[in-house]
């Protein structure tokens, strides 16, 4: 991947009507994309559909809200396909109302992934809704290069995450939330990365797209009191530093 581009570190490319068009628009806009998947089958299908693309990395994932469907076959498939993939994602834990009932299955899957991730070869994009404390602790123990995607947890855990070497990826919906001003002050500038979480994250009711990633950078520039050029250079330096860990 060419590092001089802004990188969308979390985009559910398969969930758009036309993934190829979405990635074409991103490439034209000078944006590189980590195409997140939720299970090994989605990973394999998307890899086949997209072929090799200079500015796209397909990440292999085991989404926490699908944990009860991941038996020995899916886990074996995950580990068989993992050497082809640079990124791991989406993985993590979700103890919100949506995931509380499957917490134990999620922990089992996430622990298996982290045992592998602790070798440090794969950067991770991690979901932590309602389970921030546990996710941060597990990532710290694994010493894995990881990004907390769409962090909505308490500000009091940010320092611990930073001390554990974690990064935070911001999307357009986050920059418009009430929590944003305090979160962006709490996270050091050198730990900030970008994401769309498209098409699930929305801008005025419309799905966010990776070719609009500059809008996130613009919101960060405003929050930081910097111009867009400086902000872009800061984020690209963060991307390079983050990816150099794996
Ligand atoms: Zn996601």
PDB file of C-alpha atoms in Angstrom, residues 14-224:
ATOM      1  CA  UNK A  14     -19.247  -5.466   0.706  1.00  0.00           C
ATOM      2  CA  UNK A  15     -22.227  -3.730   2.289  1.00  0.00           C
ATOM      3  CA  UNK A  16     -22.508  -1.071  -0.462  1.00  0.00           C
ATOM      4  CA  UNK A  17     -24.648  -1.786  -3.525  1.00  0.00           C
ATOM      5  CA  UNK A  18     -21.617  -1.399  -5.802  1.00  0.00           C
ATOM      6  CA  UNK A  19     -18.352  -2.061  -3.947  1.00  0.00           C
ATOM      7  CA  UNK A  20     -16.236  -1.718  -7.095  1.00  0.00           C
ATOM      8  CA  UNK A  21     -17.634   1.752  -7.837  1.00  0.00           C
ATOM      9  CA  UNK A  22     -17.097   2.823  -4.212  1.00  0.00           C
ATOM     10  CA  UNK A  23     -13.450   1.772  -4.380  1.00  0.00           C
ATOM     11  CA  UNK A  24     -12.987   3.374  -7.799  1.00  0.00           C
ATOM     12  CA  UNK A  25     -14.232   6.716  -6.454  1.00  0.00           C
ATOM     13  CA  UNK A  26     -11.929   6.347  -3.425  1.00  0.00           C
ATOM     14  CA  UNK A  27      -8.915   5.638  -5.598  1.00  0.00           C
ATOM     15  CA  UNK A  28      -9.666   8.684  -7.761  1.00  0.00           C
ATOM     16  CA  UNK A  29      -9.972  10.827  -4.654  1.00  0.00           C
ATOM     17  CA  UNK A  30      -6.541   9.617  -3.509  1.00  0.00           C
ATOM     18  CA  UNK A  31      -7.839   7.488  -0.637  1.00  0.00           C
ATOM     19  CA  UNK A  32      -6.599   4.006   0.309  1.00  0.00           C
ATOM     20  CA  UNK A  33      -9.066   1.636   1.952  1.00  0.00           C
ATOM     21  CA  UNK A  34      -9.014  -1.215   4.448  1.00  0.00           C
ATOM     22  CA  UNK A  35     -12.016  -3.302   3.414  1.00  0.00           C
ATOM     23  CA  UNK A  36     -13.301  -4.779   6.664  1.00  0.00           C
ATOM     24  CA  UNK A  37     -15.052  -8.163   6.664  1.00  0.00           C
ATOM     25  CA  UNK A  38     -17.100  -9.906   9.331  1.00  0.00           C
ATOM     26  CA  UNK A  39     -16.305 -13.563   8.676  1.00  0.00           C
ATOM     27  CA  UNK A  40     -13.869 -15.678   6.619  1.00  0.00           C
ATOM     28  CA  UNK A  41     -16.443 -16.375   3.886  1.00  0.00           C
ATOM     29  CA  UNK A  42     -17.066 -12.679   3.315  1.00  0.00           C
ATOM     30  CA  UNK A  43     -13.286 -12.196   3.201  1.00  0.00           C
ATOM     31  CA  UNK A  44     -12.857 -14.873   0.555  1.00  0.00           C
ATOM     32  CA  UNK A  45     -15.763 -13.623  -1.559  1.00  0.00           C
ATOM     33  CA  UNK A  46     -14.600 -10.014  -1.448  1.00  0.00           C
ATOM     34  CA  UNK A  47     -10.981 -10.929  -2.266  1.00  0.00           C
ATOM     35  CA  UNK A  48     -12.180 -12.867  -5.297  1.00  0.00           C
ATOM     36  CA  UNK A  49     -14.491 -10.104  -6.425  1.00  0.00           C
ATOM     37  CA  UNK A  50     -11.958  -7.302  -6.093  1.00  0.00           C
ATOM     38  CA  UNK A  51      -8.799  -9.016  -7.296  1.00  0.00           C
ATOM     39  CA  UNK A  52      -5.533  -7.202  -6.623  1.00  0.00           C
ATOM     40  CA  UNK A  53      -5.834  -3.463  -6.142  1.00  0.00           C
ATOM     41  CA  UNK A  54      -2.978  -1.229  -5.202  1.00  0.00           C
ATOM     42  CA  UNK A  55      -4.952   0.916  -2.765  1.00  0.00           C
ATOM     43  CA  UNK A  56      -7.156  -1.695  -1.113  1.00  0.00           C
ATOM     44  CA  UNK A  57      -6.364  -4.184   1.644  1.00  0.00           C
ATOM     45  CA  UNK A  58      -9.101  -6.681   2.447  1.00  0.00           C
ATOM     46  CA  UNK A  59      -9.034  -7.401   6.199  1.00  0.00           C
ATOM     47  CA  UNK A  60     -10.106 -10.766   7.573  1.00  0.00           C
ATOM     48  CA  UNK A  61     -12.543 -10.559  10.469  1.00  0.00           C
ATOM     49  CA  UNK A  62     -14.604 -12.431  13.040  1.00  0.00           C
ATOM     50  CA  UNK A  63     -17.249  -9.890  14.076  1.00  0.00           C
ATOM     51  CA  UNK A  64     -18.148 -10.115  17.788  1.00  0.00           C
ATOM     52  CA  UNK A  65     -21.899 -10.001  17.130  1.00  0.00           C
ATOM     53  CA  UNK A  66     -21.519 -13.140  14.988  1.00  0.00           C
ATOM     54  CA  UNK A  67     -19.425 -15.017  17.563  1.00  0.00           C
ATOM     55  CA  UNK A  68     -21.956 -17.785  18.231  1.00  0.00           C
ATOM     56  CA  UNK A  69     -21.800 -18.800  14.555  1.00  0.00           C
ATOM     57  CA  UNK A  70     -18.009 -19.244  14.607  1.00  0.00           C
ATOM     58  CA  UNK A  71     -17.370 -22.933  15.242  1.00  0.00           C
ATOM     59  CA  UNK A  72     -14.154 -24.870  14.691  1.00  0.00           C
ATOM     60  CA  UNK A  73     -14.627 -24.784  10.886  1.00  0.00           C
ATOM     61  CA  UNK A  74     -14.831 -20.993  10.682  1.00  0.00           C
ATOM     62  CA  UNK A  75     -11.881 -20.582  13.041  1.00  0.00           C
ATOM     63  CA  UNK A  76      -9.824 -23.027  10.971  1.00  0.00           C
ATOM     64  CA  UNK A  77     -10.774 -21.104   7.817  1.00  0.00           C
ATOM     65  CA  UNK A  78      -9.755 -17.840   9.505  1.00  0.00           C
ATOM     66  CA  UNK A  79      -6.299 -19.161  10.326  1.00  0.00           C
ATOM     67  CA  UNK A  80      -5.865 -20.737   6.902  1.00  0.00           C
ATOM     68  CA  UNK A  81      -6.648 -17.438   5.144  1.00  0.00           C
ATOM     69  CA  UNK A  82      -4.861 -15.160   7.637  1.00  0.00           C
ATOM     70  CA  UNK A  83      -1.399 -15.336   6.009  1.00  0.00           C
ATOM     71  CA  UNK A  84      -2.888 -13.729   2.838  1.00  0.00           C
ATOM     72  CA  UNK A  85      -4.243 -10.772   4.787  1.00  0.00           C
ATOM     73  CA  UNK A  86      -2.345  -7.785   6.174  1.00  0.00           C
ATOM     74  CA  UNK A  87      -5.106  -6.486   8.454  1.00  0.00           C
ATOM     75  CA  UNK A  88      -7.341  -8.320  10.918  1.00  0.00           C
ATOM     76  CA  UNK A  89     -10.838  -6.803  11.302  1.00  0.00           C
ATOM     77  CA  UNK A  90     -13.498  -6.580  12.321  1.00  0.00           C
ATOM     78  CA  UNK A  91     -12.827  -8.290  15.629  1.00  0.00           C
ATOM     79  CA  UNK A  92     -13.474  -7.343  19.248  1.00  0.00           C
ATOM     80  CA  UNK A  93     -16.155  -7.466  21.909  1.00  0.00           C
ATOM     81  CA  UNK A  94     -19.652  -5.966  22.183  1.00  0.00           C
ATOM     82  CA  UNK A  95     -21.293  -5.963  25.605  1.00  0.00           C
ATOM     83  CA  UNK A  96     -24.007  -3.472  24.620  1.00  0.00           C
ATOM     84  CA  UNK A  97     -27.585  -4.710  24.634  1.00  0.00           C
ATOM     85  CA  UNK A  98     -26.978  -6.243  21.192  1.00  0.00           C
ATOM     86  CA  UNK A  99     -24.113  -8.413  22.415  1.00  0.00           C
ATOM     87  CA  UNK A 100     -24.520  -8.922  26.150  1.00  0.00           C
ATOM     88  CA  UNK A 101     -26.130 -12.350  25.694  1.00  0.00           C
ATOM     89  CA  UNK A 102     -23.189 -13.737  23.707  1.00  0.00           C
ATOM     90  CA  UNK A 103     -20.354 -12.266  25.770  1.00  0.00           C
ATOM     91  CA  UNK A 104     -18.808 -15.605  26.586  1.00  0.00           C
ATOM     92  CA  UNK A 105     -18.705 -16.798  22.967  1.00  0.00           C
ATOM     93  CA  UNK A 106     -17.250 -13.428  21.923  1.00  0.00           C
ATOM     94  CA  UNK A 107     -14.489 -13.638  24.518  1.00  0.00           C
ATOM     95  CA  UNK A 108     -13.534 -17.103  23.391  1.00  0.00           C
ATOM     96  CA  UNK A 109     -13.212 -16.014  19.746  1.00  0.00           C
ATOM     97  CA  UNK A 110     -11.407 -12.766  20.586  1.00  0.00           C
ATOM     98  CA  UNK A 111      -8.914 -14.573  22.851  1.00  0.00           C
ATOM     99  CA  UNK A 112      -8.092 -17.017  20.068  1.00  0.00           C
ATOM    100  CA  UNK A 113      -7.555 -14.136  17.620  1.00  0.00           C
ATOM    101  CA  UNK A 114      -5.388 -12.223  20.089  1.00  0.00           C
ATOM    102  CA  UNK A 115      -3.198 -15.218  20.810  1.00  0.00           C
ATOM    103  CA  UNK A 116      -2.323 -15.146  17.116  1.00  0.00           C
ATOM    104  CA  UNK A 117      -2.210 -11.341  16.925  1.00  0.00           C
ATOM    105  CA  UNK A 118       0.302 -11.159  19.749  1.00  0.00           C
ATOM    106  CA  UNK A 119       2.934 -12.239  17.236  1.00  0.00           C
ATOM    107  CA  UNK A 120       2.511  -8.708  15.890  1.00  0.00           C
ATOM    108  CA  UNK A 121       2.301  -9.470  12.177  1.00  0.00           C
ATOM    109  CA  UNK A 122      -1.191  -8.048  11.609  1.00  0.00           C
ATOM    110  CA  UNK A 123      -2.640  -4.651  12.520  1.00  0.00           C
ATOM    111  CA  UNK A 124      -6.134  -4.955  14.016  1.00  0.00           C
ATOM    112  CA  UNK A 125      -9.284  -2.824  13.669  1.00  0.00           C
ATOM    113  CA  UNK A 126     -11.225  -3.463  16.861  1.00  0.00           C
ATOM    114  CA  UNK A 127     -14.855  -3.046  17.918  1.00  0.00           C
ATOM    115  CA  UNK A 128     -15.305  -2.308  21.647  1.00  0.00           C
ATOM    116  CA  UNK A 129     -18.883  -1.067  22.219  1.00  0.00           C
ATOM    117  CA  UNK A 130     -19.811  -1.441  25.867  1.00  0.00           C
ATOM    118  CA  UNK A 131     -16.704  -3.578  26.447  1.00  0.00           C
ATOM    119  CA  UNK A 132     -14.022  -0.893  26.251  1.00  0.00           C
ATOM    120  CA  UNK A 133     -12.289  -1.741  29.504  1.00  0.00           C
ATOM    121  CA  UNK A 134     -11.982  -5.418  28.678  1.00  0.00           C
ATOM    122  CA  UNK A 135     -10.915  -4.800  25.065  1.00  0.00           C
ATOM    123  CA  UNK A 136      -8.199  -2.328  26.086  1.00  0.00           C
ATOM    124  CA  UNK A 137      -6.880  -4.712  28.738  1.00  0.00           C
ATOM    125  CA  UNK A 138      -6.796  -7.665  26.352  1.00  0.00           C
ATOM    126  CA  UNK A 139      -5.072  -5.642  23.614  1.00  0.00           C
ATOM    127  CA  UNK A 140      -2.517  -4.377  26.135  1.00  0.00           C
ATOM    128  CA  UNK A 141      -1.790  -7.956  27.245  1.00  0.00           C
ATOM    129  CA  UNK A 142      -1.471  -9.133  23.631  1.00  0.00           C
ATOM    130  CA  UNK A 143       0.834  -6.188  22.759  1.00  0.00           C
ATOM    131  CA  UNK A 144      -0.785  -6.226  19.341  1.00  0.00           C
ATOM    132  CA  UNK A 145      -0.780  -3.188  16.979  1.00  0.00           C
ATOM    133  CA  UNK A 146      -4.441  -2.163  17.155  1.00  0.00           C
ATOM    134  CA  UNK A 147      -6.878   0.642  16.359  1.00  0.00           C
ATOM    135  CA  UNK A 148      -9.988   1.212  18.453  1.00  0.00           C
ATOM    136  CA  UNK A 149     -12.613   1.843  15.793  1.00  0.00           C
ATOM    137  CA  UNK A 150     -15.525   4.265  16.534  1.00  0.00           C
ATOM    138  CA  UNK A 151     -14.635   4.519  20.212  1.00  0.00           C
ATOM    139  CA  UNK A 152     -17.696   5.469  22.284  1.00  0.00           C
ATOM    140  CA  UNK A 153     -16.402   4.465  25.706  1.00  0.00           C
ATOM    141  CA  UNK A 154     -15.576   6.624  28.719  1.00  0.00           C
ATOM    142  CA  UNK A 155     -12.870   9.283  28.418  1.00  0.00           C
ATOM    143  CA  UNK A 156     -11.350   7.917  31.607  1.00  0.00           C
ATOM    144  CA  UNK A 157     -10.072   4.878  29.662  1.00  0.00           C
ATOM    145  CA  UNK A 158      -8.361   6.885  26.922  1.00  0.00           C
ATOM    146  CA  UNK A 159      -5.108   7.313  28.862  1.00  0.00           C
ATOM    147  CA  UNK A 160      -4.905   3.604  29.531  1.00  0.00           C
ATOM    148  CA  UNK A 161      -5.473   2.862  25.840  1.00  0.00           C
ATOM    149  CA  UNK A 162      -2.778   5.351  24.852  1.00  0.00           C
ATOM    150  CA  UNK A 163      -0.338   3.934  27.403  1.00  0.00           C
ATOM    151  CA  UNK A 164      -0.997   0.521  25.840  1.00  0.00           C
ATOM    152  CA  UNK A 165       0.046   1.831  22.418  1.00  0.00           C
ATOM    153  CA  UNK A 166      -3.450   1.867  20.905  1.00  0.00           C
ATOM    154  CA  UNK A 167      -4.663   4.182  18.142  1.00  0.00           C
ATOM    155  CA  UNK A 168      -8.187   5.599  17.591  1.00  0.00           C
ATOM    156  CA  UNK A 169      -9.939   5.830  14.222  1.00  0.00           C
ATOM    157  CA  UNK A 170     -12.419   8.693  13.754  1.00  0.00           C
ATOM    158  CA  UNK A 171     -15.328   8.790  11.288  1.00  0.00           C
ATOM    159  CA  UNK A 172     -17.635  11.570  10.117  1.00  0.00           C
ATOM    160  CA  UNK A 173     -20.476  10.602  12.472  1.00  0.00           C
ATOM    161  CA  UNK A 174     -18.098  10.796  15.429  1.00  0.00           C
ATOM    162  CA  UNK A 175     -16.940  14.293  14.429  1.00  0.00           C
ATOM    163  CA  UNK A 176     -20.565  15.457  14.580  1.00  0.00           C
ATOM    164  CA  UNK A 177     -21.387  13.843  17.907  1.00  0.00           C
ATOM    165  CA  UNK A 178     -21.681  15.675  21.208  1.00  0.00           C
ATOM    166  CA  UNK A 179     -18.789  13.656  22.619  1.00  0.00           C
ATOM    167  CA  UNK A 180     -16.372  14.672  19.865  1.00  0.00           C
ATOM    168  CA  UNK A 181     -14.859  17.863  21.354  1.00  0.00           C
ATOM    169  CA  UNK A 182     -13.882  16.115  24.576  1.00  0.00           C
ATOM    170  CA  UNK A 183     -12.743  12.896  22.871  1.00  0.00           C
ATOM    171  CA  UNK A 184     -10.534  14.680  20.341  1.00  0.00           C
ATOM    172  CA  UNK A 185      -8.925  16.643  23.189  1.00  0.00           C
ATOM    173  CA  UNK A 186      -8.307  13.444  25.159  1.00  0.00           C
ATOM    174  CA  UNK A 187      -6.689  11.453  22.335  1.00  0.00           C
ATOM    175  CA  UNK A 188      -3.111  12.562  21.502  1.00  0.00           C
ATOM    176  CA  UNK A 189      -2.777  13.812  17.914  1.00  0.00           C
ATOM    177  CA  UNK A 190      -0.196  11.184  17.118  1.00  0.00           C
ATOM    178  CA  UNK A 191      -2.711   8.395  17.849  1.00  0.00           C
ATOM    179  CA  UNK A 192      -5.460   9.519  15.467  1.00  0.00           C
ATOM    180  CA  UNK A 193      -6.357   7.578  12.318  1.00  0.00           C
ATOM    181  CA  UNK A 194      -9.364   7.845   9.974  1.00  0.00           C
ATOM    182  CA  UNK A 195     -12.252   5.570   9.041  1.00  0.00           C
ATOM    183  CA  UNK A 196     -15.643   5.821   7.371  1.00  0.00           C
ATOM    184  CA  UNK A 197     -17.357   2.763   8.888  1.00  0.00           C
ATOM    185  CA  UNK A 198     -19.399   3.110   5.721  1.00  0.00           C
ATOM    186  CA  UNK A 199     -22.063   2.362   4.810  1.00  0.00           C
ATOM    187  CA  UNK A 200     -23.192   2.044   8.439  1.00  0.00           C
ATOM    188  CA  UNK A 201     -21.992   5.499   9.505  1.00  0.00           C
ATOM    189  CA  UNK A 202     -24.212   8.183   8.005  1.00  0.00           C
ATOM    190  CA  UNK A 203     -23.838  11.828   7.056  1.00  0.00           C
ATOM    191  CA  UNK A 204     -27.240  13.545   7.197  1.00  0.00           C
ATOM    192  CA  UNK A 205     -28.968  10.206   6.701  1.00  0.00           C
ATOM    193  CA  UNK A 206     -26.768   9.135   3.769  1.00  0.00           C
ATOM    194  CA  UNK A 207     -24.094   6.427   3.956  1.00  0.00           C
ATOM    195  CA  UNK A 208     -20.530   7.714   4.378  1.00  0.00           C
ATOM    196  CA  UNK A 209     -18.153   6.877   1.499  1.00  0.00           C
ATOM    197  CA  UNK A 210     -14.368   6.524   1.530  1.00  0.00           C
ATOM    198  CA  UNK A 211     -13.931   9.145  -1.227  1.00  0.00           C
ATOM    199  CA  UNK A 212     -15.263  11.664   1.342  1.00  0.00           C
ATOM    200  CA  UNK A 213     -12.548  10.877   3.895  1.00  0.00           C
ATOM    201  CA  UNK A 214     -11.139  14.389   3.547  1.00  0.00           C
ATOM    202  CA  UNK A 215     -14.267  15.636   5.328  1.00  0.00           C
ATOM    203  CA  UNK A 216     -13.142  13.779   8.445  1.00  0.00           C
ATOM    204  CA  UNK A 217      -9.670  15.300   8.107  1.00  0.00           C
ATOM    205  CA  UNK A 218     -11.291  18.743   7.764  1.00  0.00           C
ATOM    206  CA  UNK A 219     -13.250  18.252  10.999  1.00  0.00           C
ATOM    207  CA  UNK A 220     -10.044  17.197  12.771  1.00  0.00           C
ATOM    208  CA  UNK A 221      -8.220  20.230  11.358  1.00  0.00           C
ATOM    209  CA  UNK A 222     -10.878  22.484  12.882  1.00  0.00           C
ATOM    210  CA  UNK A 223     -10.683  20.733  16.243  1.00  0.00           C
ATOM    211  CA  UNK A 224      -6.880  20.928  16.245  1.00  0.00           C
TER     212      UNK A 224
END
